[in-house]
Tab-separated table of N, CA and C in Angstrom:
chain	number	residue	atom	x	y	z
E	1	ASN	N	5.456	-14.598	-34.897
E	1	ASN	CA	6.531	-13.680	-34.591
E	1	ASN	C	6.224	-12.822	-33.374
E	2	GLY	N	4.950	-12.571	-33.110
E	2	GLY	CA	4.580	-11.685	-32.007
E	2	GLY	C	4.764	-12.348	-30.661
E	3	TYR	N	4.821	-11.524	-29.640
E	3	TYR	CA	4.954	-12.002	-28.262
E	3	TYR	C	3.696	-12.738	-27.856
E	4	LYS	N	3.870	-13.882	-27.239
E	4	LYS	CA	2.728	-14.638	-26.726
E	4	LYS	C	2.880	-14.715	-25.207
E	5	ALA	N	1.948	-14.106	-24.512
E	5	ALA	CA	1.997	-14.100	-23.055
E	5	ALA	C	1.797	-15.511	-22.524
E	6	PRO	N	2.512	-15.863	-21.461
E	6	PRO	CA	2.298	-17.177	-20.856
E	6	PRO	C	0.899	-17.260	-20.277
E	7	SER	N	0.371	-18.450	-20.238
E	7	SER	CA	-0.966	-18.656	-19.702
E	7	SER	C	-0.990	-18.377	-18.207
E	8	CYS	N	-2.023	-17.704	-17.768
E	8	CYS	CA	-2.202	-17.443	-16.341
E	8	CYS	C	-3.056	-18.517	-15.690
E	9	HIS	N	-3.518	-19.452	-16.466
E	9	HIS	CA	-4.422	-20.480	-15.959
E	9	HIS	C	-3.652	-21.768	-15.733
E	10	GLY	N	-3.633	-22.247	-14.503
E	10	GLY	CA	-2.906	-23.464	-14.165
E	10	GLY	C	-3.816	-24.671	-14.189
E	11	GLY	N	-4.401	-24.982	-15.299
E	11	GLY	CA	-5.300	-26.125	-15.386
E	11	GLY	C	-6.648	-25.792	-14.787
E	12	ASP	N	-7.203	-26.763	-14.069
E	12	ASP	CA	-8.534	-26.588	-13.489
E	12	ASP	C	-8.534	-25.650	-12.284
E	13	ALA	N	-7.441	-25.611	-11.558
E	13	ALA	CA	-7.383	-24.792	-10.351
E	13	ALA	C	-7.181	-23.321	-10.717
E	14	ALA	N	-8.029	-22.470	-10.157
E	14	ALA	CA	-7.883	-21.034	-10.404
E	14	ALA	C	-6.591	-20.544	-9.753
E	15	TRP	N	-5.962	-19.594	-10.372
E	15	TRP	CA	-4.711	-19.020	-9.865
E	15	TRP	C	-4.959	-17.915	-8.851
E	16	TYR	N	-6.207	-17.642	-8.546
E	16	TYR	CA	-6.557	-16.529	-7.671
E	16	TYR	C	-7.571	-16.950	-6.613
E	17	ASP	N	-7.632	-16.145	-5.575
E	17	ASP	CA	-8.639	-16.251	-4.513
E	17	ASP	C	-9.346	-14.913	-4.416
E	18	ASP	N	-10.434	-14.869	-3.651
E	18	ASP	CA	-11.071	-13.589	-3.355
E	18	ASP	C	-10.076	-12.711	-2.611
E	19	ASP	N	-10.073	-11.446	-2.924
E	19	ASP	CA	-9.214	-10.497	-2.214
E	19	ASP	C	-9.883	-10.140	-0.901
E	20	ILE	N	-9.199	-10.391	0.185
E	20	ILE	CA	-9.729	-10.058	1.516
E	20	ILE	C	-8.803	-9.100	2.254
E	21	VAL	N	-7.761	-8.625	1.592
E	21	VAL	CA	-6.755	-7.784	2.235
E	21	VAL	C	-7.340	-6.414	2.578
E	22	VAL	N	-7.017	-5.950	3.764
E	22	VAL	CA	-7.362	-4.595	4.186
E	22	VAL	C	-6.108	-3.746	3.982
E	23	THR	N	-6.240	-2.717	3.165
E	23	THR	CA	-5.110	-1.880	2.789
E	23	THR	C	-5.262	-0.489	3.379
E	24	LEU	N	-4.175	0.003	3.975
E	24	LEU	CA	-4.111	1.389	4.421
E	24	LEU	C	-3.144	2.118	3.504
E	25	VAL	N	-3.505	3.343	3.136
E	25	VAL	CA	-2.618	4.167	2.320
E	25	VAL	C	-2.581	5.574	2.928
E	26	PRO	N	-1.758	5.757	3.983
E	26	PRO	CA	-1.613	7.095	4.535
E	26	PRO	C	-0.609	7.904	3.711
E	27	LYS	N	-0.960	9.149	3.458
E	27	LYS	CA	-0.079	10.076	2.736
E	27	LYS	C	0.385	11.132	3.731
E	28	PHE	N	1.697	11.224	3.892
E	28	PHE	CA	2.301	12.161	4.821
E	28	PHE	C	2.894	13.341	4.074
E	29	LYS	N	2.760	14.529	4.639
E	29	LYS	CA	3.430	15.724	4.147
E	29	LYS	C	4.443	16.125	5.212
E	30	ILE	N	5.719	16.027	4.845
E	30	ILE	CA	6.778	16.354	5.786
E	30	ILE	C	6.793	17.871	6.012
E	31	LYS	N	6.887	18.254	7.281
E	31	LYS	CA	6.924	19.673	7.638
E	31	LYS	C	8.256	20.277	7.200
E	32	GLU	N	8.208	21.555	6.903
E	32	GLU	CA	9.394	22.259	6.419
E	32	GLU	C	10.579	22.081	7.375
E	33	GLY	N	11.710	21.690	6.816
E	33	GLY	CA	12.924	21.519	7.589
E	33	GLY	C	12.992	20.238	8.402
E	34	MET	N	12.009	19.358	8.248
E	34	MET	CA	11.938	18.146	9.076
E	34	MET	C	12.185	16.853	8.287
E	35	ARG	N	12.622	16.969	7.045
E	35	ARG	CA	12.773	15.791	6.188
E	35	ARG	C	13.701	14.743	6.814
E	36	ASP	N	14.881	15.133	7.236
E	36	ASP	CA	15.836	14.172	7.794
E	36	ASP	C	15.279	13.509	9.049
E	37	ASN	N	14.670	14.298	9.936
E	37	ASN	CA	14.092	13.741	11.164
E	37	ASN	C	13.034	12.689	10.844
E	38	TYR	N	12.160	13.017	9.889
E	38	TYR	CA	11.089	12.091	9.517
E	38	TYR	C	11.660	10.827	8.871
E	39	MET	N	12.547	10.996	7.913
E	39	MET	CA	13.076	9.855	7.169
E	39	MET	C	13.861	8.902	8.071
E	40	GLU	N	14.481	9.412	9.116
E	40	GLU	CA	15.208	8.548	10.057
E	40	GLU	C	14.295	7.591	10.807
E	41	LEU	N	13.010	7.898	10.872
E	41	LEU	CA	12.059	7.038	11.589
E	41	LEU	C	11.552	5.873	10.741
E	42	LEU	N	11.611	5.963	9.429
E	42	LEU	CA	11.020	4.925	8.578
E	42	LEU	C	11.598	3.534	8.848
E	43	PRO	N	12.910	3.393	9.004
E	43	PRO	CA	13.420	2.048	9.322
E	43	PRO	C	12.887	1.500	10.648
E	44	LYS	N	12.562	2.374	11.587
E	44	LYS	CA	12.004	1.921	12.870
E	44	LYS	C	10.631	1.286	12.666
E	45	PHE	N	9.803	1.902	11.803
E	45	PHE	CA	8.509	1.297	11.482
E	45	PHE	C	8.712	-0.111	10.912
E	46	ILE	N	9.601	-0.208	9.942
E	46	ILE	CA	9.812	-1.480	9.247
E	46	ILE	C	10.329	-2.550	10.208
E	47	GLU	N	11.250	-2.189	11.090
E	47	GLU	CA	11.767	-3.160	12.052
E	47	GLU	C	10.669	-3.653	13.002
E	48	LEU	N	9.800	-2.757	13.451
E	48	LEU	CA	8.695	-3.164	14.323
E	48	LEU	C	7.745	-4.113	13.602
E	49	VAL	N	7.453	-3.819	12.344
E	49	VAL	CA	6.570	-4.700	11.564
E	49	VAL	C	7.226	-6.065	11.395
E	50	LYS	N	8.483	-6.087	11.005
E	50	LYS	CA	9.189	-7.362	10.825
E	50	LYS	C	9.191	-8.194	12.104
E	51	ALA	N	9.384	-7.540	13.245
E	51	ALA	CA	9.521	-8.240	14.517
E	51	ALA	C	8.196	-8.743	15.090
E	52	ASN	N	7.081	-8.088	14.746
E	52	ASN	CA	5.840	-8.350	15.489
E	52	ASN	C	4.591	-8.642	14.671
E	53	GLU	N	4.671	-8.605	13.333
E	53	GLU	CA	3.429	-8.696	12.558
E	53	GLU	C	3.437	-9.802	11.498
E	54	GLU	N	4.194	-10.851	11.734
E	54	GLU	CA	4.295	-11.934	10.762
E	54	GLU	C	2.932	-12.535	10.412
E	55	LYS	N	2.053	-12.655	11.382
E	55	LYS	CA	0.764	-13.316	11.152
E	55	LYS	C	-0.312	-12.388	10.594
E	56	THR	N	-0.065	-11.083	10.603
E	56	THR	CA	-1.127	-10.154	10.209
E	56	THR	C	-0.789	-9.251	9.029
E	57	CYS	N	0.489	-9.070	8.731
E	57	CYS	CA	0.897	-8.147	7.667
E	57	CYS	C	1.082	-8.882	6.344
E	58	VAL	N	0.467	-8.358	5.295
E	58	VAL	CA	0.608	-8.911	3.950
E	58	VAL	C	1.764	-8.220	3.228
E	59	HIS	N	1.830	-6.909	3.329
E	59	HIS	CA	2.929	-6.132	2.761
E	59	HIS	C	3.037	-4.809	3.501
E	60	TYR	N	4.244	-4.222	3.483
E	60	TYR	CA	4.463	-2.974	4.204
E	60	TYR	C	5.687	-2.277	3.635
E	61	GLY	N	5.574	-1.004	3.360
E	61	GLY	CA	6.721	-0.239	2.895
E	61	GLY	C	6.335	1.198	2.597
E	62	PHE	N	7.345	1.986	2.287
E	62	PHE	CA	7.156	3.412	2.028
E	62	PHE	C	7.601	3.755	0.618
E	63	VAL	N	6.979	4.762	0.032
E	63	VAL	CA	7.432	5.349	-1.230
E	63	VAL	C	7.619	6.837	-1.001
E	64	GLY	N	8.693	7.360	-1.569
E	64	GLY	CA	9.007	8.770	-1.404
E	64	GLY	C	10.267	8.922	-0.584
E	65	PRO	N	10.618	10.141	-0.276
E	65	PRO	CA	9.817	11.347	-0.439
E	65	PRO	C	9.890	11.894	-1.865
E	66	THR	N	8.819	12.569	-2.251
E	66	THR	CA	8.792	13.269	-3.521
E	66	THR	C	9.551	14.582	-3.358
E	67	GLU	N	9.740	15.274	-4.464
E	67	GLU	CA	10.447	16.566	-4.408
E	67	GLU	C	9.735	17.566	-3.506
E	68	ASP	N	8.405	17.434	-3.393
E	68	ASP	CA	7.650	18.350	-2.538
E	68	ASP	C	7.327	17.730	-1.168
E	69	ASP	N	8.123	16.727	-0.790
E	69	ASP	CA	8.103	16.148	0.563
E	69	ASP	C	6.834	15.399	0.942
E	70	PHE	N	6.304	14.606	0.026
E	70	PHE	CA	5.226	13.679	0.355
E	70	PHE	C	5.796	12.271	0.448
E	71	VAL	N	5.286	11.498	1.398
E	71	VAL	CA	5.639	10.092	1.562
E	71	VAL	C	4.340	9.319	1.705
E	72	ILE	N	4.273	8.181	1.058
E	72	ILE	CA	3.105	7.304	1.184
E	72	ILE	C	3.569	5.988	1.783
E	73	CYS	N	2.797	5.469	2.710
E	73	CYS	CA	3.041	4.138	3.243
E	73	CYS	C	2.065	3.187	2.558
E	74	ARG	N	2.599	2.104	2.012
E	74	ARG	CA	1.787	1.065	1.363
E	74	ARG	C	1.727	-0.099	2.333
E	75	GLU	N	0.542	-0.386	2.865
E	75	GLU	CA	0.449	-1.432	3.872
E	75	GLU	C	-0.822	-2.241	3.718
E	76	GLY	N	-0.694	-3.551	3.849
E	76	GLY	CA	-1.827	-4.453	3.720
E	76	GLY	C	-1.850	-5.457	4.861
E	77	TYR	N	-3.059	-5.790	5.308
E	77	TYR	CA	-3.242	-6.673	6.463
E	77	TYR	C	-4.311	-7.720	6.165
E	78	VAL	N	-4.259	-8.832	6.893
E	78	VAL	CA	-5.178	-9.934	6.659
E	78	VAL	C	-6.600	-9.627	7.125
E	79	SER	N	-6.768	-8.576	7.935
E	79	SER	CA	-8.087	-8.253	8.487
E	79	SER	C	-8.040	-6.886	9.157
E	80	ALA	N	-9.213	-6.425	9.589
E	80	ALA	CA	-9.275	-5.194	10.378
E	80	ALA	C	-8.482	-5.353	11.671
E	81	GLU	N	-8.555	-6.528	12.258
E	81	GLU	CA	-7.803	-6.780	13.480
E	81	GLU	C	-6.305	-6.626	13.233
E	82	GLY	N	-5.846	-7.034	12.055
E	82	GLY	CA	-4.439	-6.859	11.709
E	82	GLY	C	-4.042	-5.393	11.667
E	83	VAL	N	-4.934	-4.552	11.184
E	83	VAL	CA	-4.678	-3.103	11.171
E	83	VAL	C	-4.518	-2.597	12.604
E	84	LEU	N	-5.400	-3.048	13.486
E	84	LEU	CA	-5.352	-2.584	14.873
E	84	LEU	C	-4.096	-3.090	15.586
E	85	VAL	N	-3.683	-4.327	15.287
E	85	VAL	CA	-2.419	-4.852	15.829
E	85	VAL	C	-1.275	-3.952	15.383
E	86	HIS	N	-1.292	-3.573	14.098
E	86	HIS	CA	-0.235	-2.723	13.563
E	86	HIS	C	-0.200	-1.364	14.263
E	87	LEU	N	-1.342	-0.730	14.404
E	87	LEU	CA	-1.367	0.599	15.025
E	87	LEU	C	-0.877	0.546	16.469
E	88	ASP	N	-1.203	-0.526	17.165
E	88	ASP	CA	-0.708	-0.701	18.524
E	88	ASP	C	0.807	-0.918	18.514
E	89	ASN	N	1.283	-1.693	17.561
E	89	ASN	CA	2.705	-2.014	17.450
E	89	ASN	C	3.560	-0.778	17.161
E	90	VAL	N	3.112	0.080	16.252
E	90	VAL	CA	3.934	1.220	15.814
E	90	VAL	C	3.498	2.549	16.428
E	91	GLY	N	2.571	2.515	17.363
E	91	GLY	CA	1.993	3.744	17.898
E	91	GLY	C	2.997	4.773	18.384
E	92	ASP	N	4.009	4.335	19.132
E	92	ASP	CA	4.984	5.290	19.661
E	92	ASP	C	5.787	5.950	18.545
E	93	VAL	N	6.204	5.151	17.549
E	93	VAL	CA	6.975	5.709	16.438
E	93	VAL	C	6.077	6.605	15.579
E	94	LEU	N	4.821	6.217	15.399
E	94	LEU	CA	3.888	7.056	14.644
E	94	LEU	C	3.724	8.416	15.327
E	95	ASN	N	3.597	8.413	16.625
E	95	ASN	CA	3.478	9.682	17.344
E	95	ASN	C	4.712	10.549	17.138
E	96	GLN	N	5.901	9.941	17.123
E	96	GLN	CA	7.127	10.685	16.822
E	96	GLN	C	7.076	11.234	15.406
E	97	ALA	N	6.678	10.404	14.454
E	97	ALA	CA	6.633	10.814	13.047
E	97	ALA	C	5.693	12.000	12.856
E	98	LEU	N	4.606	12.015	13.611
E	98	LEU	CA	3.628	13.092	13.468
E	98	LEU	C	4.144	14.424	14.025
E	99	GLU	N	5.290	14.403	14.702
E	99	GLU	CA	5.943	15.659	15.085
E	99	GLU	C	6.616	16.291	13.865
E	100	TYR	N	6.946	15.463	12.863
E	100	TYR	CA	7.712	15.912	11.695
E	100	TYR	C	6.897	15.926	10.401
E	101	ALA	N	5.710	15.336	10.424
E	101	ALA	CA	4.877	15.257	9.219
E	101	ALA	C	3.416	15.167	9.626
E	102	ASP	N	2.557	15.579	8.711
E	102	ASP	CA	1.113	15.473	8.918
E	102	ASP	C	0.548	14.416	7.977
E	103	ILE	N	-0.452	13.691	8.442
E	103	ILE	CA	-1.191	12.803	7.544
E	103	ILE	C	-2.201	13.681	6.814
E	104	VAL	N	-2.019	13.850	5.507
E	104	VAL	CA	-2.884	14.732	4.729
E	104	VAL	C	-3.967	13.964	3.986
E	105	ASP	N	-3.830	12.642	3.928
E	105	ASP	CA	-4.836	11.803	3.277
E	105	ASP	C	-4.669	10.393	3.822
E	106	LEU	N	-5.784	9.705	4.031
E	106	LEU	CA	-5.742	8.308	4.463
E	106	LEU	C	-6.859	7.560	3.760
E	107	MET	N	-6.466	6.602	2.939
E	107	MET	CA	-7.424	5.713	2.297
E	107	MET	C	-7.379	4.370	3.011
E	108	VAL	N	-8.561	3.815	3.259
E	108	VAL	CA	-8.681	2.479	3.840
E	108	VAL	C	-9.509	1.668	2.863
E	109	GLN	N	-8.936	0.576	2.391
E	109	GLN	CA	-9.564	-0.226	1.334
E	109	GLN	C	-9.675	-1.667	1.804
E	110	GLY	N	-10.786	-2.314	1.450
E	110	GLY	CA	-10.935	-3.722	1.814
E	110	GLY	C	-12.382	-4.144	1.812
E	111	PRO	N	-12.636	-5.374	2.277
E	111	PRO	CA	-14.013	-5.863	2.361
E	111	PRO	C	-14.852	-4.953	3.259
E	112	ALA	N	-16.066	-4.670	2.836
E	112	ALA	CA	-16.929	-3.725	3.558
E	112	ALA	C	-17.079	-4.087	5.035
E	113	ALA	N	-17.243	-5.359	5.338
E	113	ALA	CA	-17.426	-5.778	6.733
E	113	ALA	C	-16.187	-5.459	7.565
E	114	GLU	N	-15.005	-5.580	6.972
E	114	GLU	CA	-13.772	-5.254	7.685
E	114	GLU	C	-13.643	-3.744	7.882
E	115	LEU	N	-14.040	-2.973	6.877
E	115	LEU	CA	-13.968	-1.515	6.995
E	115	LEU	C	-14.859	-1.022	8.127
E	116	GLU	N	-16.014	-1.622	8.284
E	116	GLU	CA	-16.928	-1.225	9.368
E	116	GLU	C	-16.246	-1.334	10.723
E	117	LYS	N	-15.430	-2.363	10.912
E	117	LYS	CA	-14.746	-2.585	12.186
E	117	LYS	C	-13.705	-1.506	12.474
E	118	LEU	N	-13.307	-0.753	11.450
E	118	LEU	CA	-12.249	0.243	11.618
E	118	LEU	C	-12.770	1.666	11.758
E	119	LYS	N	-14.039	1.875	11.491
E	119	LYS	CA	-14.557	3.249	11.468
E	119	LYS	C	-14.405	3.955	12.807
E	120	GLU	N	-14.706	3.292	13.894
E	120	GLU	CA	-14.543	3.945	15.201
E	120	GLU	C	-13.063	4.105	15.576
E	121	PRO	N	-12.241	3.029	15.492
E	121	PRO	CA	-10.840	3.198	15.894
E	121	PRO	C	-10.044	4.195	15.043
E	122	LEU	N	-10.412	4.370	13.783
E	122	LEU	CA	-9.661	5.272	12.901
E	122	LEU	C	-10.303	6.651	12.752
E	123	ALA	N	-11.391	6.894	13.448
E	123	ALA	CA	-12.169	8.126	13.256
E	123	ALA	C	-11.317	9.391	13.373
E	124	ASP	N	-10.379	9.424	14.310
E	124	ASP	CA	-9.567	10.631	14.504
E	124	ASP	C	-8.691	10.968	13.302
E	125	PHE	N	-8.408	9.977	12.453
E	125	PHE	CA	-7.578	10.199	11.261
E	125	PHE	C	-8.391	10.715	10.072
E	126	GLY	N	-9.729	10.650	10.154
E	126	GLY	CA	-10.586	11.135	9.073
E	126	GLY	C	-10.378	10.429	7.739
E	127	PRO	N	-10.320	9.093	7.733
E	127	PRO	CA	-10.030	8.393	6.478
E	127	PRO	C	-11.211	8.365	5.512
E	128	ALA	N	-10.885	8.071	4.260
E	128	ALA	CA	-11.887	7.753	3.245
E	128	ALA	C	-11.895	6.235	3.118
E	129	TYR	N	-13.070	5.650	3.128
E	129	TYR	CA	-13.221	4.195	3.065
E	129	TYR	C	-13.644	3.778	1.667
E	130	TYR	N	-12.966	2.753	1.142
E	130	TYR	CA	-13.244	2.234	-0.190
E	130	TYR	C	-13.502	0.737	-0.095
E	131	PRO	N	-14.781	0.324	-0.121
E	131	PRO	CA	-15.060	-1.113	-0.066
E	131	PRO	C	-14.661	-1.792	-1.384
E	132	LEU	N	-14.105	-2.996	-1.254
E	132	LEU	CA	-13.726	-3.779	-2.433
E	132	LEU	C	-14.952	-4.081	-3.288
E	133	ALA	N	-14.780	-3.988	-4.584
E	133	ALA	CA	-15.850	-4.325	-5.526
E	133	ALA	C	-16.005	-5.839	-5.610
E	134	GLU	N	-17.208	-6.261	-5.873
E	134	GLU	CA	-17.509	-7.682	-6.071
E	134	GLU	C	-16.578	-8.263	-7.127
E	135	GLY	N	-16.032	-9.430	-6.842
E	135	GLY	CA	-15.174	-10.104	-7.806
E	135	GLY	C	-13.702	-9.735	-7.717
E	136	SER	N	-13.324	-8.853	-6.785
E	136	SER	CA	-11.908	-8.508	-6.635
E	136	SER	C	-11.122	-9.766	-6.277
E	137	LEU	N	-9.911	-9.855	-6.813
E	137	LEU	CA	-9.148	-11.084	-6.620
E	137	LEU	C	-7.720	-10.812	-6.212
E	138	ARG	N	-7.081	-11.874	-5.713
E	138	ARG	CA	-5.689	-11.814	-5.281
E	138	ARG	C	-4.998	-13.072	-5.762
E	139	ASN	N	-3.800	-12.944	-6.264
E	139	ASN	CA	-3.026	-14.074	-6.743
E	139	ASN	C	-2.709	-15.014	-5.585
E	140	LYS	N	-2.852	-16.310	-5.798
E	140	LYS	CA	-2.543	-17.314	-4.763
E	140	LYS	C	-1.047	-17.513	-4.587
E	141	ARG	N	-0.293	-17.109	-5.560
E	141	ARG	CA	1.142	-17.353	-5.555
E	141	ARG	C	1.782	-16.760	-4.298
E	142	GLY	N	2.611	-17.521	-3.646
E	142	GLY	CA	3.347	-17.021	-2.498
E	142	GLY	C	4.548	-16.218	-2.968
E	143	TRP	N	4.482	-14.935	-2.885
E	143	TRP	CA	5.566	-14.094	-3.375
E	143	TRP	C	6.717	-14.185	-2.425
């Protein structure tokens, strides 16, 4: 009678690969009275990513704003180089956004070797680096 979860195992082939994604999680605090100005820029980020990052972006989007005006960007890339391609791609819009909001927290997550490649280019943002734990995995399924 109870619920039986479907099997996650597709025979002999594992359903997962090692996780190699480099994830950025910037948290923005919108400045007082600047919510509309900031929010109008979010579609510009997304359009630039869609137009220029097909080979490097795994996922990209925003959550928020919260009632107290925080917005988080959820973004994943195939490598450290993908992160740098992204920053170059959206740099002008990011500079505009920073007129209306501050980055109050930045987490960078991924394989340790990839994080090392980002420490110098991201130094001005003061991020916290989180290396992936051994055995981290990612679903092979093409979403």
